[in-house]
Short mmCIF file of C-alpha atoms in Angstrom, two decimals:
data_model
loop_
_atom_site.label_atom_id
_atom_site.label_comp_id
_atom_site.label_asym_id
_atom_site.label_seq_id
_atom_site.Cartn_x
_atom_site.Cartn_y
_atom_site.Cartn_z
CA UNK A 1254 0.00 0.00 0.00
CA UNK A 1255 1.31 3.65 -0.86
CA UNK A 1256 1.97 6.21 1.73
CA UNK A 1257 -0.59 8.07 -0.28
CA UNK A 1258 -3.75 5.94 -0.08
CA UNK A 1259 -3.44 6.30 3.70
CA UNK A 1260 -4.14 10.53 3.62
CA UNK A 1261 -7.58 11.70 5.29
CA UNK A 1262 -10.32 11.51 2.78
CA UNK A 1263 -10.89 14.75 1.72
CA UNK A 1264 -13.96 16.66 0.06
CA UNK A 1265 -11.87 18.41 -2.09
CA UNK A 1266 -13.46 16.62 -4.95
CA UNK A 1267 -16.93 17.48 -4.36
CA UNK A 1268 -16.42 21.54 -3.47
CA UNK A 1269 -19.01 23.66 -5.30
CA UNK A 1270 -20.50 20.53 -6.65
CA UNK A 1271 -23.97 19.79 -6.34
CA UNK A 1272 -24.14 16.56 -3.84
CA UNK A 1273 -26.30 14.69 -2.64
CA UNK A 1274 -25.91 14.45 1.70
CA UNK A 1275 -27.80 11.36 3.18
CA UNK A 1276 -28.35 12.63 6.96
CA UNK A 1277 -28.38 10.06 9.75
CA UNK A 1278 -31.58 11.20 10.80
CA UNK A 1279 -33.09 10.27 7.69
CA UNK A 1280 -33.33 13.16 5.46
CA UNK A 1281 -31.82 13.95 2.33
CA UNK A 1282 -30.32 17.21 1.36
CA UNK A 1283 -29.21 18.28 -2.22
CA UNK A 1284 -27.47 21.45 -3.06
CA UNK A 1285 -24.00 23.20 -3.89
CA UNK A 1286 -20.76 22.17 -1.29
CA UNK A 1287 -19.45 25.36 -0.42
CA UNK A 1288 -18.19 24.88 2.49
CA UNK A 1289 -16.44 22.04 4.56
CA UNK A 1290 -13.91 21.07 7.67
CA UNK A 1291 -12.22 18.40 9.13
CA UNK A 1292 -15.10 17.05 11.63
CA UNK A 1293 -17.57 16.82 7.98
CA UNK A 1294 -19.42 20.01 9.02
CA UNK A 1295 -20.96 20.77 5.80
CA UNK A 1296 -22.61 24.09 3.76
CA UNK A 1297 -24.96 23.89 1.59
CA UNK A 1298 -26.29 26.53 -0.64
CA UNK A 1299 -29.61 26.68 -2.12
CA UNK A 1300 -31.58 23.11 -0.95
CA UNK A 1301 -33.51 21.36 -1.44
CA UNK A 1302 -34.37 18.72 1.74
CA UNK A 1303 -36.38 15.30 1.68
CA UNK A 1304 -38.03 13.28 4.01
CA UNK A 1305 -40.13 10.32 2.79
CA UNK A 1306 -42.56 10.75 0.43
CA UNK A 1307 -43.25 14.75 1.26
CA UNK A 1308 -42.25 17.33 -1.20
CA UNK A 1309 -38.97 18.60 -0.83
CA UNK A 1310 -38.51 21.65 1.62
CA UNK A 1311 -35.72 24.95 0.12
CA UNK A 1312 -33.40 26.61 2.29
CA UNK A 1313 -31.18 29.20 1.01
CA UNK A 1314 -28.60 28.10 3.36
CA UNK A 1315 -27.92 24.63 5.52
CA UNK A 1316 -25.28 23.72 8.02
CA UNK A 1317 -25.17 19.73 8.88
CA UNK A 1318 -23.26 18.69 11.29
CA UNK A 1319 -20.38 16.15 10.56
CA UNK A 1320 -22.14 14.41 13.41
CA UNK A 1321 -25.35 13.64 11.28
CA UNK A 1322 -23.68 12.94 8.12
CA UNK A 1323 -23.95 9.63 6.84
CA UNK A 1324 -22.90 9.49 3.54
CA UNK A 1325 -22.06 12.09 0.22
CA UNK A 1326 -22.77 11.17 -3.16
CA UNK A 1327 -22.63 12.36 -6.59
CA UNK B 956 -7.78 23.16 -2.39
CA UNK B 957 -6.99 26.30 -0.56
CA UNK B 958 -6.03 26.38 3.15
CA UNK B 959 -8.83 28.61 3.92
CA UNK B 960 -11.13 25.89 2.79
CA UNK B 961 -10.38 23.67 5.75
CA UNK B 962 -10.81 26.09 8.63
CA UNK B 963 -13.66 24.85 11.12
CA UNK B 964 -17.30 25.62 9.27
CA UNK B 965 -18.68 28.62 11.08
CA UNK B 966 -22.03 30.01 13.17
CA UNK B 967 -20.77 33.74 11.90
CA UNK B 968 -23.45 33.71 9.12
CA UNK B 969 -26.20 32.74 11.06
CA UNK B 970 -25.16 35.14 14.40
CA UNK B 971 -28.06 37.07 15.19
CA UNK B 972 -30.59 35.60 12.46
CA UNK B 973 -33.44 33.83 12.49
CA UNK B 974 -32.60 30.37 12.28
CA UNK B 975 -34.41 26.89 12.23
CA UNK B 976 -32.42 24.26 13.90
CA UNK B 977 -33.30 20.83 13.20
CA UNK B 978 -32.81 18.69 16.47
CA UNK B 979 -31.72 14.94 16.93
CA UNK B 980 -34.82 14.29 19.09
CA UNK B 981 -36.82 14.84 16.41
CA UNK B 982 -37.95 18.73 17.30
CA UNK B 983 -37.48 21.58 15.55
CA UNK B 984 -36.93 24.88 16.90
CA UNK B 985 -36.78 28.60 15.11
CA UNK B 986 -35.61 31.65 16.65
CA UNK B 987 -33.05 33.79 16.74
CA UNK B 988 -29.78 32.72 17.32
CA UNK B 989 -27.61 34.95 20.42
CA UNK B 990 -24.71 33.03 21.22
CA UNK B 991 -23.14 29.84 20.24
CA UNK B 992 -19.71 27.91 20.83
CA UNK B 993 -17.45 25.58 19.48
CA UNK B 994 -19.67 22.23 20.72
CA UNK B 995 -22.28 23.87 18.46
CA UNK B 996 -24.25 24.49 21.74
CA UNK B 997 -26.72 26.95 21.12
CA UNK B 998 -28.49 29.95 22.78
CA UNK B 999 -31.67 31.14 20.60
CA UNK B 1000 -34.35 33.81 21.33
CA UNK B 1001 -38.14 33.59 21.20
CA UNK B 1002 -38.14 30.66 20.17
CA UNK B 1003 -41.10 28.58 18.59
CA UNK B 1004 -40.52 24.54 19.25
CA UNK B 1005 -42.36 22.31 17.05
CA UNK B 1006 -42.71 18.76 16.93
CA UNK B 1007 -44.70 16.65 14.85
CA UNK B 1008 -48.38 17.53 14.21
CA UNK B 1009 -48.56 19.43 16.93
CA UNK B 1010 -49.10 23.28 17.61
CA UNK B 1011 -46.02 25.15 18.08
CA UNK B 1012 -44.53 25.82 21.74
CA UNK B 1013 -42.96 29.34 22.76
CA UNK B 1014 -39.90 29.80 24.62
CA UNK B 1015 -38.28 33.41 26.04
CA UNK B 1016 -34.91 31.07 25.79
CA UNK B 1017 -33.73 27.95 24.61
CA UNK B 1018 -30.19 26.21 25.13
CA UNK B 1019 -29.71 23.54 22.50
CA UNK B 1020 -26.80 20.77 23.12
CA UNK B 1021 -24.78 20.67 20.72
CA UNK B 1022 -24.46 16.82 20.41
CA UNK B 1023 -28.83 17.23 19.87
CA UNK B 1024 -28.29 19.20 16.77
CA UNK B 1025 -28.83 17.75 13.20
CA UNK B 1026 -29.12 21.31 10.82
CA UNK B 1027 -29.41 25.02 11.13
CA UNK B 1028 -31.04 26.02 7.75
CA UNK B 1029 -32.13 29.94 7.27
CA UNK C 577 -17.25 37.98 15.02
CA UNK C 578 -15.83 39.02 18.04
CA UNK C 579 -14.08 37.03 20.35
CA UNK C 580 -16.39 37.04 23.13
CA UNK C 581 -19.21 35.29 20.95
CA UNK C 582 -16.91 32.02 20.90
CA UNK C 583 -16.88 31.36 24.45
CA UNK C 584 -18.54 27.89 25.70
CA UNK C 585 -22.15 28.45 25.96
CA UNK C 586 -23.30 28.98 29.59
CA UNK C 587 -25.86 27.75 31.96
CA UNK C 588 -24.91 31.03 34.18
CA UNK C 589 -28.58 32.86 32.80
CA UNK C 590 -30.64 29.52 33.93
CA UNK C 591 -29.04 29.30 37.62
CA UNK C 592 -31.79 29.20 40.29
CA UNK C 593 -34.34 29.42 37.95
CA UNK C 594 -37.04 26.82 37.11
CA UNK C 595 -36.24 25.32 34.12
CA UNK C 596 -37.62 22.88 32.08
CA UNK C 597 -34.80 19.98 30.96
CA UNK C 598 -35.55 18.02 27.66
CA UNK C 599 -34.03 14.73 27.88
CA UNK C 600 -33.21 12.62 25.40
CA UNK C 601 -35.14 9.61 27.10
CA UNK C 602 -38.17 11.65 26.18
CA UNK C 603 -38.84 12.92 29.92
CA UNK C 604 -38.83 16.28 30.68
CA UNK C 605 -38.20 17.49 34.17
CA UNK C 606 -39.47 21.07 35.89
CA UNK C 607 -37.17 22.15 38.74
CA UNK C 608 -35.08 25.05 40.11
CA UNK C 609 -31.61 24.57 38.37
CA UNK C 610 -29.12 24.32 41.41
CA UNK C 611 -25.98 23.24 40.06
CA UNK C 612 -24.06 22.45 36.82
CA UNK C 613 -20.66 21.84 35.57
CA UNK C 614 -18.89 21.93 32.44
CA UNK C 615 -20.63 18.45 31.35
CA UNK C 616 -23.43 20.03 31.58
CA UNK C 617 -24.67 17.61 34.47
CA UNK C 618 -27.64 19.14 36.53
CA UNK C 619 -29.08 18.83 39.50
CA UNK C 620 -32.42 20.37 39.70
CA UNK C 621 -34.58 20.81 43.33
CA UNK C 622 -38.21 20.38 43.63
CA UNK C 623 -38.67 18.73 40.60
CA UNK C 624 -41.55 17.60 38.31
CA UNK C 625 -40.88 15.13 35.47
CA UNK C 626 -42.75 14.46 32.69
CA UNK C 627 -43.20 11.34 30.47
CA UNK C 628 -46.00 10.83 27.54
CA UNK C 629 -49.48 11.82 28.77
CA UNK C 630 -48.94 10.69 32.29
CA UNK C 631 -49.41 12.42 35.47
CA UNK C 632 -46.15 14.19 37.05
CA UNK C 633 -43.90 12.11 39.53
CA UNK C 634 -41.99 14.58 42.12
CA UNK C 635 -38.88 14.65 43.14
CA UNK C 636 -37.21 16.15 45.85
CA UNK C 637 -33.69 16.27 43.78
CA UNK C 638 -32.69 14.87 40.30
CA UNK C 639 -29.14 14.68 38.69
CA UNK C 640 -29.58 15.05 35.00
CA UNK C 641 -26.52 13.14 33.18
CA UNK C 642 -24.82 15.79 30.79
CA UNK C 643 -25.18 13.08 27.88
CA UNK C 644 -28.87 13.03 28.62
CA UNK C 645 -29.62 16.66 27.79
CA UNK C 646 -31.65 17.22 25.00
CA UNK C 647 -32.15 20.81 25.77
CA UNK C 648 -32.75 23.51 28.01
CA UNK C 649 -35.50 26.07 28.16
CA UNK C 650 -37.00 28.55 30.19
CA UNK D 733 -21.00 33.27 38.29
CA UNK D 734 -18.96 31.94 41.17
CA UNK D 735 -16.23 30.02 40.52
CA UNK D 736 -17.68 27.19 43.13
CA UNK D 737 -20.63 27.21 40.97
CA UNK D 738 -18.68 25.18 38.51
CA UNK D 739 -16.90 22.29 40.22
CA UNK D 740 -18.57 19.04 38.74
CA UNK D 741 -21.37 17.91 39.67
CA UNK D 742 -21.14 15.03 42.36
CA UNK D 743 -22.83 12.59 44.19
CA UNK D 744 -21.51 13.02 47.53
CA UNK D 745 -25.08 14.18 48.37
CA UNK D 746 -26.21 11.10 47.35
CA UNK D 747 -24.22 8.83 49.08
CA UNK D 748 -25.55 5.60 50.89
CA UNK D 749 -28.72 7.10 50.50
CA UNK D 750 -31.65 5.53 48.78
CA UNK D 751 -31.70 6.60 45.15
CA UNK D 752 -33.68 5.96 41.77
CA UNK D 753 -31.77 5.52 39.17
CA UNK D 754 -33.06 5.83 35.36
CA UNK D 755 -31.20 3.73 32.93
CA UNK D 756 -30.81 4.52 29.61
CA UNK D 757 -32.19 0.63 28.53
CA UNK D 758 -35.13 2.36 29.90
CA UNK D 759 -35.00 -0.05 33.67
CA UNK D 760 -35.13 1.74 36.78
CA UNK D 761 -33.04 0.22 40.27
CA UNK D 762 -33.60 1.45 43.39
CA UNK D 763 -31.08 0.68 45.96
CA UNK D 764 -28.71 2.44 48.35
CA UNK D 765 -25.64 3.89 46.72
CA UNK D 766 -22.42 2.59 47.95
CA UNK D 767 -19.97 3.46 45.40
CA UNK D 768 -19.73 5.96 42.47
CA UNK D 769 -17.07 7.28 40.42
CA UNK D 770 -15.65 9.92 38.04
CA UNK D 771 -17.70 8.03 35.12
CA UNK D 772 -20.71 8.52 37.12
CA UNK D 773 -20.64 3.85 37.18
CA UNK D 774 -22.44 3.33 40.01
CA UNK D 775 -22.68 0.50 42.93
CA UNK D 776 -26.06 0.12 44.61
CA UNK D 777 -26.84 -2.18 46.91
CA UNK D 778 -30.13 -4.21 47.85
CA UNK D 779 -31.78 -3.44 44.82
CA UNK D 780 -34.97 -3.60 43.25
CA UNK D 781 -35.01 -3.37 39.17
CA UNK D 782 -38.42 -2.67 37.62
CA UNK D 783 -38.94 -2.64 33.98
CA UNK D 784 -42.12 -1.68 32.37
CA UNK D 785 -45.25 -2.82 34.49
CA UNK D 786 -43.32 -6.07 35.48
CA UNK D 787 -42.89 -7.10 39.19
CA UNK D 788 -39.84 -5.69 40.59
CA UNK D 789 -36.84 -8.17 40.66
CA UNK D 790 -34.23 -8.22 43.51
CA UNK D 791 -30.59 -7.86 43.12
CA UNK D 792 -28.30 -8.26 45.90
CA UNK D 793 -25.21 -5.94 44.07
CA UNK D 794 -25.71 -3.82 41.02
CA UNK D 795 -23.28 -2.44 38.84
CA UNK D 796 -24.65 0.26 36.65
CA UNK D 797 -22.00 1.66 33.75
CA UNK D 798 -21.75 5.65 34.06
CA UNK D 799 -23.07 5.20 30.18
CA UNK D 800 -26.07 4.15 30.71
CA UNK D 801 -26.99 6.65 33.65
CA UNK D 802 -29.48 9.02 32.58
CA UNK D 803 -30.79 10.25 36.16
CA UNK D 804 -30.47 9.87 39.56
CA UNK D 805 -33.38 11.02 41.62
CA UNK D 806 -34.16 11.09 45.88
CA UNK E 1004 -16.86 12.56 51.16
CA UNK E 1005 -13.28 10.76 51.86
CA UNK E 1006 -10.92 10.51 48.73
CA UNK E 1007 -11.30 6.36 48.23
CA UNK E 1008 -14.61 6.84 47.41
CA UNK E 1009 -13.64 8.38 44.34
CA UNK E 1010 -11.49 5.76 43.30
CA UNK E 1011 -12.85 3.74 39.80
CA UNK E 1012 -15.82 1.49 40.76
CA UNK E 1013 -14.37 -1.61 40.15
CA UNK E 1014 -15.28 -5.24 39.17
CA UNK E 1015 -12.99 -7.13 41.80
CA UNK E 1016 -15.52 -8.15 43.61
CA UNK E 1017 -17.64 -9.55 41.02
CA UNK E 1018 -14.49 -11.65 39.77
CA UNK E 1019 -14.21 -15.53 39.54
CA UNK E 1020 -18.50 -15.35 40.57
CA UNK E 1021 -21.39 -15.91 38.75
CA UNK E 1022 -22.94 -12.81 37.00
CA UNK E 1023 -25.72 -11.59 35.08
CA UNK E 1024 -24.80 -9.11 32.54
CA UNK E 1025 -27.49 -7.14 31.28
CA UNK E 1026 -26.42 -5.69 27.39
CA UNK E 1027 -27.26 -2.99 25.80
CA UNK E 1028 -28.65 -4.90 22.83
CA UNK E 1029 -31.20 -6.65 25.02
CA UNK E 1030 -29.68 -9.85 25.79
CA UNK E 1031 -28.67 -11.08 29.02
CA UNK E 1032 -25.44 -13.56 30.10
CA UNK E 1033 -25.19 -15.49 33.01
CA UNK E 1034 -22.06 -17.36 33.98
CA UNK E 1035 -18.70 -16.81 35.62
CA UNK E 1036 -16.54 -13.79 35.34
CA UNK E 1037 -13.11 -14.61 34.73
CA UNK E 1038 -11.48 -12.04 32.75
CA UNK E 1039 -12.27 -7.93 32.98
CA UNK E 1040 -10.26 -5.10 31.58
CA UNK E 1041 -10.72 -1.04 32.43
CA UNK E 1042 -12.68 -0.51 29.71
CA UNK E 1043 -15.31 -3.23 31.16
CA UNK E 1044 -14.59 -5.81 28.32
CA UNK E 1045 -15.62 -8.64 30.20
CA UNK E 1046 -14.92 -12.32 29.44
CA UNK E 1047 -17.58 -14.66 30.68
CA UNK E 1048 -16.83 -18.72 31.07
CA UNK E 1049 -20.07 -20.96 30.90
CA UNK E 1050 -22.33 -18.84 30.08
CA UNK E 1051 -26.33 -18.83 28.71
CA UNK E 1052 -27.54 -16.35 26.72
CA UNK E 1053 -31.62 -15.19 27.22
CA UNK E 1054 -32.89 -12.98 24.57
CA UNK E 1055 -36.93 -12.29 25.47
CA UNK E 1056 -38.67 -15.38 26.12
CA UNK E 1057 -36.41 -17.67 23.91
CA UNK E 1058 -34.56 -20.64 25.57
CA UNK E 1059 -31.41 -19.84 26.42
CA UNK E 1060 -28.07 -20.71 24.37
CA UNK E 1061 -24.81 -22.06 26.06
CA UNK E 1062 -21.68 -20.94 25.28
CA UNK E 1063 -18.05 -22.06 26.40
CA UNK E 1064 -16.49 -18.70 26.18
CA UNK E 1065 -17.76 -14.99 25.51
CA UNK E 1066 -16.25 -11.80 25.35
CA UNK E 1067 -19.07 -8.97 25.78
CA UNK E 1068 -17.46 -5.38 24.81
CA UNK E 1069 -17.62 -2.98 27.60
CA UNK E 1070 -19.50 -0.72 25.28
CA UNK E 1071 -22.23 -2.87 25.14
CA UNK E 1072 -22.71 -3.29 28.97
CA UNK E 1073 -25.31 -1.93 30.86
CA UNK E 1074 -25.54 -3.03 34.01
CA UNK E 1075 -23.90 -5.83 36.00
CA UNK E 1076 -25.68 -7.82 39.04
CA UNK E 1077 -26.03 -11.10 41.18
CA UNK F 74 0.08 -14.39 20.05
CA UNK F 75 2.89 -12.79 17.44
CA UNK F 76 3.09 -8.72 17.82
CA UNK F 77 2.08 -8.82 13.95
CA UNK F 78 -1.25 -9.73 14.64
CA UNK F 79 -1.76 -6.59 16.72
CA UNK F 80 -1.23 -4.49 13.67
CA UNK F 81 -4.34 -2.46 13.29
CA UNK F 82 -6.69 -4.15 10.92
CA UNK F 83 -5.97 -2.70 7.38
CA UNK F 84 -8.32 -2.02 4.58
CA UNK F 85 -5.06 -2.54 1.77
CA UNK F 86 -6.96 -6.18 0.91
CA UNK F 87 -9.68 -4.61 -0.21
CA UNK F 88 -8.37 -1.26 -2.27
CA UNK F 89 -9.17 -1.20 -5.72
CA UNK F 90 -11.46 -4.48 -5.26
CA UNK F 91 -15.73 -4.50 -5.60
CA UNK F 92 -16.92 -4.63 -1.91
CA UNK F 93 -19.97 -4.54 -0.53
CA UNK F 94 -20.12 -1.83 2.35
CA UNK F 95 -22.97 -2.45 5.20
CA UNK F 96 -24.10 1.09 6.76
CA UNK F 97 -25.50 1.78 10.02
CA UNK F 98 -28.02 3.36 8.76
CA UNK F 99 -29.51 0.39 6.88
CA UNK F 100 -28.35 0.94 3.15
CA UNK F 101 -25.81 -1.27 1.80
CA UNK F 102 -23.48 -0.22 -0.87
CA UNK F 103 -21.49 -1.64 -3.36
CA UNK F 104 -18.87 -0.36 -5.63
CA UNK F 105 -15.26 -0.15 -5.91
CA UNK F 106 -12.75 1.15 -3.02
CA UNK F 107 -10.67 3.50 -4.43
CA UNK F 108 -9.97 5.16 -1.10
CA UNK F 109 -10.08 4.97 2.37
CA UNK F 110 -8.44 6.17 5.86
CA UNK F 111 -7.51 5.81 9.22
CA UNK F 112 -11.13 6.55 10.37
CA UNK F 113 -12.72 4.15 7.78
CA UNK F 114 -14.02 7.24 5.39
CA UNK F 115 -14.44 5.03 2.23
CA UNK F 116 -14.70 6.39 -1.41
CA UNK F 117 -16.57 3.97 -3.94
CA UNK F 118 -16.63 4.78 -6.99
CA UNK F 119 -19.37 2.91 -9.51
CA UNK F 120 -21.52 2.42 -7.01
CA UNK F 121 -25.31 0.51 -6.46
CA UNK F 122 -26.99 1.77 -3.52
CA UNK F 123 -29.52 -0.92 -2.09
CA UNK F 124 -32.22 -0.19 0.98
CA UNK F 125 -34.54 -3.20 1.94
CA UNK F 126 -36.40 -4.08 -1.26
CA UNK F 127 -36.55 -1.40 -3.41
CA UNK F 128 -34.40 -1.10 -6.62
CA UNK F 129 -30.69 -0.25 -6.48
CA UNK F 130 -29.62 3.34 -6.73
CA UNK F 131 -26.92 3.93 -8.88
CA UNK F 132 -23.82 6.78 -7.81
CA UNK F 133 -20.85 7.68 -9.69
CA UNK F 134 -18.79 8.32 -6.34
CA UNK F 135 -20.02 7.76 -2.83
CA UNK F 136 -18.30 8.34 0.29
CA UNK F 137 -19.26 6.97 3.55
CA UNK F 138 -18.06 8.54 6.56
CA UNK F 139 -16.41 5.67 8.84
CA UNK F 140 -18.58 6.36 11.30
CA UNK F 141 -21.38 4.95 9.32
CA UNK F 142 -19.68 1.73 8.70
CA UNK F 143 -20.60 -1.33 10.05
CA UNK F 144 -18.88 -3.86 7.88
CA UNK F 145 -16.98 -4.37 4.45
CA UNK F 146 -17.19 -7.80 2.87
CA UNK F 147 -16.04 -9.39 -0.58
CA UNK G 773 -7.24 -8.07 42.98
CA UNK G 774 -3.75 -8.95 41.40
CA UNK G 775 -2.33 -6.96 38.73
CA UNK G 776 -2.26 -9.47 35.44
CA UNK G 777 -6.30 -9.06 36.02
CA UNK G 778 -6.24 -5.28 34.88
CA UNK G 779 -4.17 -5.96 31.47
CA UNK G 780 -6.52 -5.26 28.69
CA UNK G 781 -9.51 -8.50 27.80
CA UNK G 782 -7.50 -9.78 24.45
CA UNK G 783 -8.78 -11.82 21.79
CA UNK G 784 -5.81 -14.25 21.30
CA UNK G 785 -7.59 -17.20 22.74
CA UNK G 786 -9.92 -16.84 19.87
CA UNK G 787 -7.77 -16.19 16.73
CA UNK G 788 -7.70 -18.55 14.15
CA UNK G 789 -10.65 -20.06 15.63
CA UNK G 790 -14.14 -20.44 14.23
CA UNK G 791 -16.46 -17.58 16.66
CA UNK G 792 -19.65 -16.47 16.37
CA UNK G 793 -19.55 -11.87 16.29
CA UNK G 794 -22.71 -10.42 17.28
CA UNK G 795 -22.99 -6.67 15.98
CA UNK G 796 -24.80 -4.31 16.98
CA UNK G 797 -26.94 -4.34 13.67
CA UNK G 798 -28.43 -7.28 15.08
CA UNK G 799 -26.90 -9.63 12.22
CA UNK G 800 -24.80 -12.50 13.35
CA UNK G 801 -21.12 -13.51 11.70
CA UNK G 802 -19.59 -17.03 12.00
CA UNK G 803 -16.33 -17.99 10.57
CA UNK G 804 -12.62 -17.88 11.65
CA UNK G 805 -11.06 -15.06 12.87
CA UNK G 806 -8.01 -14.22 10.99
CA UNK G 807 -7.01 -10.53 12.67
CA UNK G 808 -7.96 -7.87 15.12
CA UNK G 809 -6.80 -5.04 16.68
CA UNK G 810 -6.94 -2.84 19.31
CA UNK G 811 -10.37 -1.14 18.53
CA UNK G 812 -11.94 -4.40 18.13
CA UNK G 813 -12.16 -4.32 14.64
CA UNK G 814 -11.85 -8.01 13.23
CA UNK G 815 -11.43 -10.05 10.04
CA UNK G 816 -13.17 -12.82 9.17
CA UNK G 817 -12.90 -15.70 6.44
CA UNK G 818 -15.21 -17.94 5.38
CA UNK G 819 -18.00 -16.54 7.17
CA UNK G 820 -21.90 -17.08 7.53
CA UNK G 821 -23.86 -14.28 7.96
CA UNK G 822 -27.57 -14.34 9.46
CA UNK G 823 -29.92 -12.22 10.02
CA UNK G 824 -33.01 -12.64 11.92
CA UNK G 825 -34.76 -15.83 9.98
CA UNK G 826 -33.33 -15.35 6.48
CA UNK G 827 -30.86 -17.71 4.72
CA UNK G 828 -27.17 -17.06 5.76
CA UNK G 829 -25.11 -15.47 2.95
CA UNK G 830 -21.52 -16.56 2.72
CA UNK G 831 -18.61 -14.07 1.94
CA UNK G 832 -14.98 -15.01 1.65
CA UNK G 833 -14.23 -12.40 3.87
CA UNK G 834 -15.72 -10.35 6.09
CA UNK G 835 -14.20 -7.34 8.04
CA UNK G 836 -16.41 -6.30 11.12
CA UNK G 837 -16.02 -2.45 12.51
CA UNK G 838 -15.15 -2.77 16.08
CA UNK G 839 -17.62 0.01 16.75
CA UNK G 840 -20.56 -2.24 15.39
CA UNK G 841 -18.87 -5.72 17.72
CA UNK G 842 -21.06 -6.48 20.68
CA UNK G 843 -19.68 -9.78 21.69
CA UNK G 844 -17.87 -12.74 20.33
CA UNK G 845 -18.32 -16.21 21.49
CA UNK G 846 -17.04 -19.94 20.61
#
């Protein structure tokens, strides 16, 4: 294994993409990375949320925790 | 990726706004936000606590752990 | 953001006051907030606590584990 | 605040008295507190565990983990 | 309160004795203590495992992580 | 036991191969690993996204914080 | 108490034997334990895995997040 494969796993490949953030507490949040640190805190700019079945909720602006993050996709 | 990328995600842009912070425990509260700190404890003001179905609560003052919070959205 | 805006949240505002403690059991408990340390452990006097629909059950003195804090509200 | 105000919480007050003790696993014990320590694990002894609307059961010794404390009531 | 009360609650006295270890995933183990570390790791010899009103299962040997004890009785 | 086999348990077996990631939160994922570390952050690329019965979900890069890992299998 | 009692619970009495890992996800792993470490977190090869009533599925190898381990037995 190279010294390299063993760096933190970084977000630097998703910044001001549009991702997709599966929440632990069940909701999904899509909208543009602009922000990020080392404990996953993550911004989002203009969202859209989902829960279920219901209509997606916008929010100009989200912070979710690194805490509550369960997994980032593209 | 710039340094200034990976310093810790901020409350700055959400200091004295109205906020809606999505809790663990399933409530969600929206008020104005006085006074936070690096545990993402937070202090917000006139406060309106809902949960579920049901009509919303008011609060003068609400302390929010910061291991209970899921989201701050605007 | 000035530099007095990061400092830990405080439960200095809620001393000797009744307070009502959200925990993350579901209970909530009604007492005069005697004590607290940086843990956030409390010990409330005089207390109610609340679970579903059920009547109250007093208690002369509860310790409320830090970890069990949901929130705080007055 | 005074700087008394916060020393951690502990149980002193609580010692080899009679004390309720909510678990996290949602069981209550009820026994006289003989030990405790920095974790908050606690020893009771002569203890009765009720669970739901079973019949108590009797424990000579009981070893609760600080973890799975969520309050200790009088 | 005299300084050896604050000393770590410890499992000596429960060692080489029958036990019931109550876990935090709902199953109980009875049998004899025989290993214990400071993280609560326990290792249990002879042992039946209840889960709800099942019969119980025998096992030689198990090791129960301390992070998955609740409680500990006899 | 040989001090080898306290090495801590490496994910090098699996880089570059298809695994099959189990969540926490329910979802299983499989893909390819093209990237992990020391907190079990995992970066599959090519990924199918399964959740009880309904249909896979298809991503061209997930990552799954480690904290949201429960196991990886081949 | 003597002092050998305090070293840390190990798992060398079980490597290279077949044990049974319960996780926390409430699935079940049985095959032969090839490596752990220090966190718990353990390989497996030629393992069974079973959940609640369903068939077991086989993998070739199975590596088990010491976070998710609630107890191993023989």
């Amino acid at each position: 294994m190279k010294e390299e494969d063993k760096e933190q796993v970084g977000l630097e490949k998703f910044l001001n993409s549009v991702v997709i953030v599966s929440a632990k507490d069940g909701r999904k949040f899509r909208g543009r990375l602009t922000q990020y640190d080392e404990y996953m805190n993550l911004v989002l700019k203009d969202v859209e949320e989902f829960s279920g079945e219901e209509q997606a909720v916008k929010h100009k602006l989200v912070l979710i925790k690194g805490g509550n993050v369960s997994a980032i996709s593209t």
